[in-house]
XYZ file of C-alpha atoms in Angstrom:
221
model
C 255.072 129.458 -287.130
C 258.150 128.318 -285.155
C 260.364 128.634 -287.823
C 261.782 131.920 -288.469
C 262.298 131.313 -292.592
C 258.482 131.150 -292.591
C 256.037 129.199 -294.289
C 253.065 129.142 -296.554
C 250.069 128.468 -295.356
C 247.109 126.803 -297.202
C 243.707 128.762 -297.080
C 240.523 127.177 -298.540
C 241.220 128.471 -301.576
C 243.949 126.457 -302.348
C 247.575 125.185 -301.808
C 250.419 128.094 -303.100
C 253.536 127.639 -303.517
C 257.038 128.950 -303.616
C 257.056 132.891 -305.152
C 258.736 136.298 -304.191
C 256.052 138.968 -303.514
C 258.205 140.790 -305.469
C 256.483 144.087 -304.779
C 257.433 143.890 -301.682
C 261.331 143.194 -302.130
C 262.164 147.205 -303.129
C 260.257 148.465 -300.087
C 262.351 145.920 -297.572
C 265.882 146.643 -299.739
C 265.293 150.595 -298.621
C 265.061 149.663 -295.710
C 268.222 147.321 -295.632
C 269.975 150.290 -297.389
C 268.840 152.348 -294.742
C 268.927 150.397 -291.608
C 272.585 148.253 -292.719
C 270.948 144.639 -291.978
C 269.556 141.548 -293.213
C 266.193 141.400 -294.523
C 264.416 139.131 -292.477
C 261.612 138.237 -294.700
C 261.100 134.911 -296.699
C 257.756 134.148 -299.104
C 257.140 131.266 -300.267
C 253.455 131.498 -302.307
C 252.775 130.498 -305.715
C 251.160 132.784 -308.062
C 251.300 135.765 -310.241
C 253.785 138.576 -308.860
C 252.444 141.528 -308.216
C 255.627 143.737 -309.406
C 256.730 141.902 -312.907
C 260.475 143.881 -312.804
C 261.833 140.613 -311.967
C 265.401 141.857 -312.944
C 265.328 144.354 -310.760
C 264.599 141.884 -307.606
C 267.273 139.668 -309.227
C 270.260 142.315 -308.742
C 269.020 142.877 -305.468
C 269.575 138.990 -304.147
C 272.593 138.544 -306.091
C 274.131 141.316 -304.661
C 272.898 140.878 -301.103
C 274.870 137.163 -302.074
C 277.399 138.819 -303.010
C 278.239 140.773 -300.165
C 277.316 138.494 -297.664
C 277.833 134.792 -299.397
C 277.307 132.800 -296.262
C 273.572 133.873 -295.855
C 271.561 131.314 -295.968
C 268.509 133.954 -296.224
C 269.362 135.956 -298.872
C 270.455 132.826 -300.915
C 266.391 131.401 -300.171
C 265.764 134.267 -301.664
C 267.707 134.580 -304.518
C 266.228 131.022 -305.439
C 263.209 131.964 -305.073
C 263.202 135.094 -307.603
C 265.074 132.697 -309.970
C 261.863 130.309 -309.492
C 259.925 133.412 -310.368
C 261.691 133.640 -313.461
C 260.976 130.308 -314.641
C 264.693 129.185 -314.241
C 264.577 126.503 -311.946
C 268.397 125.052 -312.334
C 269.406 128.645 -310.994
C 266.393 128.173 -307.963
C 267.970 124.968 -306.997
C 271.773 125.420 -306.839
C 270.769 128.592 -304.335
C 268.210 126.423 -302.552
C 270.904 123.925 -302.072
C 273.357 125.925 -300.595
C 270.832 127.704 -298.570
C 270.271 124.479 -297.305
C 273.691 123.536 -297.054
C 274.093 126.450 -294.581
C 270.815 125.507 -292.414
C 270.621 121.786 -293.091
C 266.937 121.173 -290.532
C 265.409 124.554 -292.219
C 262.036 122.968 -293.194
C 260.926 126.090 -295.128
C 263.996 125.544 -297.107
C 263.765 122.073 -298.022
C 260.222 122.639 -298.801
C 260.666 125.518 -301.354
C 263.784 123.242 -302.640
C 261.030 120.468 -303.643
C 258.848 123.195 -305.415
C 261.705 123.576 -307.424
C 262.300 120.113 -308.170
C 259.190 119.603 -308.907
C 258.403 123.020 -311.156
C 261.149 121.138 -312.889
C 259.327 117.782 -313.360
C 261.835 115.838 -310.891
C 259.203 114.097 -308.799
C 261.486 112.221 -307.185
C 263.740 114.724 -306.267
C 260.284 117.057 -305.286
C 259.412 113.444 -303.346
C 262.586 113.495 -301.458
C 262.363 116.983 -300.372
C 258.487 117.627 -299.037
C 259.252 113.763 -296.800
C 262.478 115.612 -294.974
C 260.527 118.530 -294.320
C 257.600 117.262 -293.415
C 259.820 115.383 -290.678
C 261.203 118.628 -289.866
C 258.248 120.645 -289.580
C 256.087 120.980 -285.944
C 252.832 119.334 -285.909
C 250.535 121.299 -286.864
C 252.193 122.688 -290.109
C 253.026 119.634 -291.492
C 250.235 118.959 -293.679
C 251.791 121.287 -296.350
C 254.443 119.725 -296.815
C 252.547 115.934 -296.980
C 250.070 117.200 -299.175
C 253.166 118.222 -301.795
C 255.062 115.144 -301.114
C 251.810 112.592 -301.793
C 250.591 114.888 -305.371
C 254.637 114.121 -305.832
C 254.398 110.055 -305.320
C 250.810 110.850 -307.362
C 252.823 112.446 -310.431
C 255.330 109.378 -310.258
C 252.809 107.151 -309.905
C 253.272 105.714 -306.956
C 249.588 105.382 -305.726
C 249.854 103.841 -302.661
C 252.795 105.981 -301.235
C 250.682 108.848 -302.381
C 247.624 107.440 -300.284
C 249.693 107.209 -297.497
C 251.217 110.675 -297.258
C 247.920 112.681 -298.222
C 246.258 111.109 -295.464
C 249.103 111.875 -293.111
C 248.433 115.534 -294.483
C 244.374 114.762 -293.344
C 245.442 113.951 -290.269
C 247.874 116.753 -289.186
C 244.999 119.002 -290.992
C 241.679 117.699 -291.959
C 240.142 121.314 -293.152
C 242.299 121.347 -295.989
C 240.172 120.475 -299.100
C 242.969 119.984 -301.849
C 244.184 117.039 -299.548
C 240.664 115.394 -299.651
C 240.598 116.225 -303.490
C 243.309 114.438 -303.976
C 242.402 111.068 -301.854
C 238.882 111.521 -303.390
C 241.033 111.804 -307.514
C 242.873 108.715 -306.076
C 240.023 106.226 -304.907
C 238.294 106.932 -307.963
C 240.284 105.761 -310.022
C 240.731 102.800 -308.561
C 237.341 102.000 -308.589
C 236.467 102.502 -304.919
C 233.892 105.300 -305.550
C 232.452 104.717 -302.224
C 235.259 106.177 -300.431
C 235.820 108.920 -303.070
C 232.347 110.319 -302.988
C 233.294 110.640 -299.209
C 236.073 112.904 -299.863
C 234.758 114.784 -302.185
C 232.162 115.697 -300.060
C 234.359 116.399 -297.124
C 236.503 118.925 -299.441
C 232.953 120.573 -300.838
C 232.399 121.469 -297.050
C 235.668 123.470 -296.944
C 235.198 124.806 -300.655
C 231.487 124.180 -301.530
C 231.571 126.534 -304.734
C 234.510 124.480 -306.339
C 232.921 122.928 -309.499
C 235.524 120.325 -310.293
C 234.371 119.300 -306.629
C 230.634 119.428 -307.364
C 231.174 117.839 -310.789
C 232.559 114.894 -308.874
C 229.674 114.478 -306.017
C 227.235 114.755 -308.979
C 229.580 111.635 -310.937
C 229.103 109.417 -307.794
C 225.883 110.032 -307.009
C 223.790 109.208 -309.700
């Protein structure tokens, strides 16, 4: 990854998005107790946290803000144990100035559209996962195409959605959530031809899915 924020990846198993391994946060604040510095670490996965004391990782960020205000890092991280906590208003004023500081950070922007769109502000989510999917190398881009098109998806905006999923396919074409959702797509609108393709191409990535297999069986009969 070239950018030093970092960024989720996408295994087989699924897209995750923006959460704290919290567990992890009291182990690095020892050692920025202990060593003076920054912590240099960033997560962005969705998911159940590991260490639930979500206060206790709260204090940490605020007061990491508080001593240092202009950190972009520790702000990305104080948004992102607000997102933790369900309160995404909080996540997205720290996102923003986060972003504010490091305006091209496309691990920022990208955790800023999880917000938006934990939120239900599609468009806002939209906005976000385009910039940083112009931001990010090639190579890692599909992440943030795949969020932007089930975006334009949720707004339903079809063909926009078509359009950036298969920009994700193309930057990546082992993800199977991207084919999942081109597959969803053509099937509704009828062309099951074309669906039964991608659903087949995501089964080879994640063949024990049964939503997956559930489909294939639909458009084969």
């Amino acid at each position: 990854m070239s950018d030093d924020t970092g960024v989720a990846d996408m295994s087989n198993g699924g897209i995750n998005t923006s959460r704290l391994l919290n567990y992890l946060i009291v182990l690095f604040a020892v050692a920025l107790v202990a060593c003076g510095g920054w912590l240099a670490y960033l997560h962005f996965w969705q998911g159940e946290p590991v260490d639930p004391t979500y206060e206790r990782s709260l204090e940490i960020w605020k007061q990491a803000v508080a001593d240092d205000p202009d950190n972009s890092l520790a702000r990305a991280n104080l948004g992102a144990t607000y997102m933790d906590m369900g309160r995404y208003d909080d996540a997205i004023r720290e996102l923003e100035k986060a972003l504010e500081m490091v305006p091209d950070s496309y691990t920022y922007t990208l955790q800023l559209g999880y917000a938006y769109a934990a939120k239900g502000d599609y468009q806002s989510a939209l906005d976000m996962f385009t910039r940083s999917a112009e931001n990010t190398p090639a190579g890692e881009k599909y992440i943030a195409y795949y969020e932007a098109a089930d975006a334009a998806y949720n707004l339903g905006d079809t063909e926009a959605a078509v359009e950036l999923v298969q920009k994700s396919i193309e930057d990546n074409d082992t993800i199977w959530n991207s084919h999942l959702l081109l597959g969803r797509i053509y099937e509704e609108s009828g062309d099951n031809e074309k669906a039964l393709a991608e659903y087949q191409a995501a089964a080879r990535f994640n063949p024990a899915d049964e939503e997956l297999q559930e489909a294939i069986a639909r458009l084969s009969g």
